[in-house]
């Protein structure tokens, strides 16, 4: 064997000890494809998680929203007590203008002349639906109903299980309640 063959030149590629593999640090196609797939799957799951989180927050906000509209709807019995105060049992039509069902737990209104209280019954009202709430209206004969709407306050339980307060101005002047009260308090 000549001396030139036994010498290994380290500066030239491809010359090394016999049987030694050439090592190059190149990723294999399967590993690169697996990493790309894992990255894409992570992005997809992360996006889905963010979407679900935003949807849950929107659902909680929607369930907490209370929008009620109310107006005097009817009159039942009533009379005038010995103190000169007219008492009318009537109903209040309550429309749920919000996006979720609510349960009306109580109704009350106080002004210098008119007092309104519910009869102690709860009422579930679906979105877009109307519930009739039984109420008692007290009014001192000889007084005036006033010209401003009466602020009626509602205690409601929302779809998320929380109890919230809502208010709505109800016009008593010109309503069926006002007509009945004036007849009861009029000369008789």
PDB file of C-alpha atoms in Angstrom:
ATOM      1  CA  UNK A   1       0.000   0.000   0.000  1.00  0.00           C
ATOM      2  CA  UNK A   2       1.519   3.267  -0.991  1.00  0.00           C
ATOM      3  CA  UNK A   3       1.979   5.943   1.679  1.00  0.00           C
ATOM      4  CA  UNK A   4      -0.337   8.343  -0.083  1.00  0.00           C
ATOM      5  CA  UNK A   5      -3.309   6.003   0.359  1.00  0.00           C
ATOM      6  CA  UNK A   6      -2.805   5.734   4.113  1.00  0.00           C
ATOM      7  CA  UNK A   7      -2.942   9.444   4.576  1.00  0.00           C
ATOM      8  CA  UNK A   8      -6.308  11.096   5.249  1.00  0.00           C
ATOM      9  CA  UNK A   9      -6.791  14.664   4.116  1.00  0.00           C
ATOM     10  CA  UNK A  10      -9.228  16.300   6.570  1.00  0.00           C
ATOM     11  CA  UNK A  11      -9.771  19.322   4.358  1.00  0.00           C
ATOM     12  CA  UNK A  12     -11.443  17.398   1.558  1.00  0.00           C
ATOM     13  CA  UNK A  13     -15.005  16.260   1.972  1.00  0.00           C
ATOM     14  CA  UNK A  14     -15.876  12.657   1.435  1.00  0.00           C
ATOM     15  CA  UNK A  15     -12.617  11.290   2.766  1.00  0.00           C
ATOM     16  CA  UNK A  16     -12.842   9.680   6.117  1.00  0.00           C
ATOM     17  CA  UNK A  17     -12.194   6.349   7.739  1.00  0.00           C
ATOM     18  CA  UNK A  18     -13.656   3.458   5.863  1.00  0.00           C
ATOM     19  CA  UNK A  19     -17.216   2.565   6.970  1.00  0.00           C
ATOM     20  CA  UNK A  20     -17.809   5.829   8.906  1.00  0.00           C
ATOM     21  CA  UNK A  21     -21.133   7.449   7.973  1.00  0.00           C
ATOM     22  CA  UNK A  22     -21.199  11.028   6.791  1.00  0.00           C
ATOM     23  CA  UNK A  23     -23.163  13.009   9.385  1.00  0.00           C
ATOM     24  CA  UNK A  24     -25.227  15.930   8.265  1.00  0.00           C
ATOM     25  CA  UNK A  25     -27.697  17.551  10.661  1.00  0.00           C
ATOM     26  CA  UNK A  26     -30.671  17.841   8.310  1.00  0.00           C
ATOM     27  CA  UNK A  27     -34.153  17.216   9.708  1.00  0.00           C
ATOM     28  CA  UNK A  28     -35.874  14.249   8.285  1.00  0.00           C
ATOM     29  CA  UNK A  29     -39.012  14.986   6.236  1.00  0.00           C
ATOM     30  CA  UNK A  30     -41.252  13.018   8.620  1.00  0.00           C
ATOM     31  CA  UNK A  31     -40.073  14.940  11.678  1.00  0.00           C
ATOM     32  CA  UNK A  32     -40.537  18.282   9.940  1.00  0.00           C
ATOM     33  CA  UNK A  33     -43.997  17.258   8.769  1.00  0.00           C
ATOM     34  CA  UNK A  34     -44.926  16.101  12.289  1.00  0.00           C
ATOM     35  CA  UNK A  35     -43.768  19.384  13.803  1.00  0.00           C
ATOM     36  CA  UNK A  36     -45.720  21.380  11.221  1.00  0.00           C
ATOM     37  CA  UNK A  37     -48.843  19.308  11.931  1.00  0.00           C
ATOM     38  CA  UNK A  38     -48.456  19.773  15.711  1.00  0.00           C
ATOM     39  CA  UNK A  39     -48.064  23.530  15.223  1.00  0.00           C
ATOM     40  CA  UNK A  40     -51.160  23.724  13.000  1.00  0.00           C
ATOM     41  CA  UNK A  41     -53.175  21.624  15.461  1.00  0.00           C
ATOM     42  CA  UNK A  42     -52.092  23.904  18.314  1.00  0.00           C
ATOM     43  CA  UNK A  43     -53.185  26.962  16.375  1.00  0.00           C
ATOM     44  CA  UNK A  44     -56.546  25.370  15.588  1.00  0.00           C
ATOM     45  CA  UNK A  45     -57.212  24.324  19.185  1.00  0.00           C
ATOM     46  CA  UNK A  46     -56.092  27.704  20.497  1.00  0.00           C
ATOM     47  CA  UNK A  47     -58.421  29.520  18.110  1.00  0.00           C
ATOM     48  CA  UNK A  48     -61.305  27.248  19.071  1.00  0.00           C
ATOM     49  CA  UNK A  49     -60.590  27.875  22.775  1.00  0.00           C
ATOM     50  CA  UNK A  50     -60.569  31.644  22.312  1.00  0.00           C
ATOM     51  CA  UNK A  51     -63.844  31.453  20.360  1.00  0.00           C
ATOM     52  CA  UNK A  52     -65.505  29.356  23.089  1.00  0.00           C
ATOM     53  CA  UNK A  53     -64.288  31.772  25.761  1.00  0.00           C
ATOM     54  CA  UNK A  54     -65.697  34.773  23.883  1.00  0.00           C
ATOM     55  CA  UNK A  55     -68.975  32.921  23.289  1.00  0.00           C
ATOM     56  CA  UNK A  56     -69.286  32.076  26.999  1.00  0.00           C
ATOM     57  CA  UNK A  57     -68.673  35.712  27.942  1.00  0.00           C
ATOM     58  CA  UNK A  58     -71.314  36.869  25.433  1.00  0.00           C
ATOM     59  CA  UNK A  59     -73.789  34.294  26.816  1.00  0.00           C
ATOM     60  CA  UNK A  60     -73.185  35.498  30.394  1.00  0.00           C
ATOM     61  CA  UNK A  61     -73.668  39.107  29.327  1.00  0.00           C
ATOM     62  CA  UNK A  62     -76.869  38.258  27.431  1.00  0.00           C
ATOM     63  CA  UNK A  63     -78.271  36.288  30.398  1.00  0.00           C
ATOM     64  CA  UNK A  64     -77.631  39.246  32.719  1.00  0.00           C
ATOM     65  CA  UNK A  65     -79.491  41.760  30.535  1.00  0.00           C
ATOM     66  CA  UNK A  66     -82.878  42.971  31.802  1.00  0.00           C
ATOM     67  CA  UNK A  67     -85.152  45.139  29.639  1.00  0.00           C
ATOM     68  CA  UNK A  68     -88.747  45.490  30.822  1.00  0.00           C
ATOM     69  CA  UNK A  69     -91.659  47.605  29.618  1.00  0.00           C
ATOM     70  CA  UNK A  70     -94.740  47.967  31.833  1.00  0.00           C
ATOM     71  CA  UNK A  71     -98.184  49.561  31.693  1.00  0.00           C
ATOM     72  CA  UNK A  72    -101.413  49.405  33.688  1.00  0.00           C
ATOM     73  CA  UNK A  73    -103.500  46.670  32.118  1.00  0.00           C
ATOM     74  CA  UNK A  74    -106.578  45.941  34.135  1.00  0.00           C
ATOM     75  CA  UNK A  75    -108.662  46.518  37.219  1.00  0.00           C
ATOM     76  CA  UNK A  76    -110.310  43.951  39.442  1.00  0.00           C
ATOM     77  CA  UNK A  77    -112.030  44.778  42.698  1.00  0.00           C
ATOM     78  CA  UNK A  78    -111.437  47.625  45.066  1.00  0.00           C
ATOM     79  CA  UNK A  79    -112.989  50.176  47.341  1.00  0.00           C
ATOM     80  CA  UNK A  80    -112.382  53.158  49.588  1.00  0.00           C
ATOM     81  CA  UNK A  81    -111.307  52.619  53.177  1.00  0.00           C
ATOM     82  CA  UNK A  82    -112.444  54.714  56.145  1.00  0.00           C
ATOM     83  CA  UNK A  83    -109.336  56.883  55.897  1.00  0.00           C
ATOM     84  CA  UNK A  84    -110.373  58.078  52.450  1.00  0.00           C
ATOM     85  CA  UNK A  85    -107.850  56.012  50.597  1.00  0.00           C
ATOM     86  CA  UNK A  86    -108.904  54.190  47.413  1.00  0.00           C
ATOM     87  CA  UNK A  87    -107.610  50.652  46.994  1.00  0.00           C
ATOM     88  CA  UNK A  88    -107.687  48.995  43.591  1.00  0.00           C
ATOM     89  CA  UNK A  89    -106.639  45.479  42.758  1.00  0.00           C
ATOM     90  CA  UNK A  90    -105.429  45.432  39.198  1.00  0.00           C
ATOM     91  CA  UNK A  91    -102.790  44.106  36.898  1.00  0.00           C
ATOM     92  CA  UNK A  92     -99.642  45.420  35.343  1.00  0.00           C
ATOM     93  CA  UNK A  93     -98.691  44.140  31.883  1.00  0.00           C
ATOM     94  CA  UNK A  94     -94.932  43.542  31.855  1.00  0.00           C
ATOM     95  CA  UNK A  95     -93.212  42.906  28.510  1.00  0.00           C
ATOM     96  CA  UNK A  96     -89.785  41.277  28.505  1.00  0.00           C
ATOM     97  CA  UNK A  97     -87.915  43.191  25.784  1.00  0.00           C
ATOM     98  CA  UNK A  98     -84.608  41.563  26.727  1.00  0.00           C
ATOM     99  CA  UNK A  99     -82.838  38.599  25.111  1.00  0.00           C
ATOM    100  CA  UNK A 100     -83.337  36.063  27.945  1.00  0.00           C
ATOM    101  CA  UNK A 101     -86.186  34.910  30.176  1.00  0.00           C
ATOM    102  CA  UNK A 102     -86.654  36.664  33.519  1.00  0.00           C
ATOM    103  CA  UNK A 103     -88.690  35.844  36.590  1.00  0.00           C
ATOM    104  CA  UNK A 104     -90.393  38.885  38.108  1.00  0.00           C
ATOM    105  CA  UNK A 105     -90.171  38.415  41.871  1.00  0.00           C
ATOM    106  CA  UNK A 106     -91.625  41.686  43.128  1.00  0.00           C
ATOM    107  CA  UNK A 107     -93.084  44.988  41.924  1.00  0.00           C
ATOM    108  CA  UNK A 108     -93.278  48.230  43.874  1.00  0.00           C
ATOM    109  CA  UNK A 109     -93.697  51.942  43.290  1.00  0.00           C
ATOM    110  CA  UNK A 110     -93.895  54.806  45.750  1.00  0.00           C
ATOM    111  CA  UNK A 111     -94.791  58.398  45.052  1.00  0.00           C
ATOM    112  CA  UNK A 112     -96.301  61.066  47.289  1.00  0.00           C
ATOM    113  CA  UNK A 113     -99.779  60.059  46.065  1.00  0.00           C
ATOM    114  CA  UNK A 114     -99.676  56.552  44.559  1.00  0.00           C
ATOM    115  CA  UNK A 115     -98.425  53.313  46.094  1.00  0.00           C
ATOM    116  CA  UNK A 116     -98.178  50.102  44.041  1.00  0.00           C
ATOM    117  CA  UNK A 117     -97.346  46.655  45.469  1.00  0.00           C
ATOM    118  CA  UNK A 118     -97.432  43.192  43.919  1.00  0.00           C
ATOM    119  CA  UNK A 119     -99.615  40.425  45.346  1.00  0.00           C
ATOM    120  CA  UNK A 120     -96.628  38.191  46.152  1.00  0.00           C
ATOM    121  CA  UNK A 121     -96.628  35.943  43.107  1.00  0.00           C
ATOM    122  CA  UNK A 122     -93.646  35.423  40.817  1.00  0.00           C
ATOM    123  CA  UNK A 123     -94.010  35.318  37.047  1.00  0.00           C
ATOM    124  CA  UNK A 124     -91.640  33.868  34.430  1.00  0.00           C
ATOM    125  CA  UNK A 125     -91.641  35.964  31.251  1.00  0.00           C
ATOM    126  CA  UNK A 126     -89.960  34.666  28.102  1.00  0.00           C
ATOM    127  CA  UNK A 127     -88.127  37.037  25.718  1.00  0.00           C
ATOM    128  CA  UNK A 128     -90.698  39.014  23.740  1.00  0.00           C
ATOM    129  CA  UNK A 129     -93.454  37.718  26.006  1.00  0.00           C
ATOM    130  CA  UNK A 130     -95.890  39.505  28.295  1.00  0.00           C
ATOM    131  CA  UNK A 131     -96.720  38.628  31.882  1.00  0.00           C
ATOM    132  CA  UNK A 132     -99.611  40.032  33.887  1.00  0.00           C
ATOM    133  CA  UNK A 133     -98.603  40.839  37.438  1.00  0.00           C
ATOM    134  CA  UNK A 134    -101.319  41.250  40.041  1.00  0.00           C
ATOM    135  CA  UNK A 135    -100.899  44.484  42.005  1.00  0.00           C
ATOM    136  CA  UNK A 136    -102.622  46.620  44.629  1.00  0.00           C
ATOM    137  CA  UNK A 137    -102.794  50.359  43.912  1.00  0.00           C
ATOM    138  CA  UNK A 138    -103.440  52.770  46.801  1.00  0.00           C
ATOM    139  CA  UNK A 139    -104.419  56.381  46.203  1.00  0.00           C
ATOM    140  CA  UNK A 140    -105.642  59.052  48.677  1.00  0.00           C
ATOM    141  CA  UNK A 141    -108.983  60.439  47.570  1.00  0.00           C
ATOM    142  CA  UNK A 142    -108.778  64.185  47.115  1.00  0.00           C
ATOM    143  CA  UNK A 143    -105.193  64.001  45.858  1.00  0.00           C
ATOM    144  CA  UNK A 144    -103.963  64.282  42.318  1.00  0.00           C
ATOM    145  CA  UNK A 145    -102.212  61.609  40.330  1.00  0.00           C
ATOM    146  CA  UNK A 146     -99.615  64.079  39.079  1.00  0.00           C
ATOM    147  CA  UNK A 147     -98.365  64.472  35.574  1.00  0.00           C
ATOM    148  CA  UNK A 148     -95.103  62.578  35.711  1.00  0.00           C
ATOM    149  CA  UNK A 149     -94.875  58.818  35.139  1.00  0.00           C
ATOM    150  CA  UNK A 150     -94.655  56.635  38.199  1.00  0.00           C
ATOM    151  CA  UNK A 151     -91.304  54.816  38.459  1.00  0.00           C
ATOM    152  CA  UNK A 152     -92.093  51.153  39.013  1.00  0.00           C
ATOM    153  CA  UNK A 153     -89.259  49.030  40.378  1.00  0.00           C
ATOM    154  CA  UNK A 154     -88.943  45.325  39.644  1.00  0.00           C
ATOM    155  CA  UNK A 155     -86.899  42.671  41.393  1.00  0.00           C
ATOM    156  CA  UNK A 156     -86.130  40.008  38.797  1.00  0.00           C
ATOM    157  CA  UNK A 157     -84.152  36.812  38.635  1.00  0.00           C
ATOM    158  CA  UNK A 158     -82.237  36.570  35.364  1.00  0.00           C
ATOM    159  CA  UNK A 159     -81.337  33.480  33.345  1.00  0.00           C
ATOM    160  CA  UNK A 160     -77.917  33.366  35.030  1.00  0.00           C
ATOM    161  CA  UNK A 161     -79.624  32.952  38.432  1.00  0.00           C
ATOM    162  CA  UNK A 162     -78.781  36.434  39.711  1.00  0.00           C
ATOM    163  CA  UNK A 163     -81.340  38.760  41.287  1.00  0.00           C
ATOM    164  CA  UNK A 164     -81.284  42.222  39.724  1.00  0.00           C
ATOM    165  CA  UNK A 165     -83.303  45.410  39.984  1.00  0.00           C
ATOM    166  CA  UNK A 166     -84.938  47.137  37.011  1.00  0.00           C
ATOM    167  CA  UNK A 167     -87.146  50.216  36.770  1.00  0.00           C
ATOM    168  CA  UNK A 168     -89.610  51.517  34.211  1.00  0.00           C
ATOM    169  CA  UNK A 169     -91.717  54.724  34.176  1.00  0.00           C
ATOM    170  CA  UNK A 170     -95.418  53.894  34.052  1.00  0.00           C
ATOM    171  CA  UNK A 171     -97.981  56.532  33.057  1.00  0.00           C
ATOM    172  CA  UNK A 172    -100.875  56.325  35.514  1.00  0.00           C
ATOM    173  CA  UNK A 173    -102.676  59.430  34.244  1.00  0.00           C
ATOM    174  CA  UNK A 174    -105.123  58.356  31.537  1.00  0.00           C
ATOM    175  CA  UNK A 175    -104.822  54.659  32.427  1.00  0.00           C
ATOM    176  CA  UNK A 176    -107.562  52.251  33.518  1.00  0.00           C
ATOM    177  CA  UNK A 177    -106.241  52.638  37.060  1.00  0.00           C
ATOM    178  CA  UNK A 178    -106.765  56.411  37.014  1.00  0.00           C
ATOM    179  CA  UNK A 179    -110.320  56.061  35.666  1.00  0.00           C
ATOM    180  CA  UNK A 180    -111.256  53.581  38.398  1.00  0.00           C
ATOM    181  CA  UNK A 181    -109.594  55.619  41.147  1.00  0.00           C
ATOM    182  CA  UNK A 182    -111.384  58.790  40.094  1.00  0.00           C
ATOM    183  CA  UNK A 183    -114.764  56.977  40.049  1.00  0.00           C
ATOM    184  CA  UNK A 184    -114.125  55.527  43.478  1.00  0.00           C
ATOM    185  CA  UNK A 185    -113.097  58.850  44.962  1.00  0.00           C
ATOM    186  CA  UNK A 186    -115.732  60.919  43.105  1.00  0.00           C
ATOM    187  CA  UNK A 187    -118.957  62.126  44.688  1.00  0.00           C
ATOM    188  CA  UNK A 188    -121.222  59.275  45.291  1.00  0.00           C
TER     189      UNK A 188
END
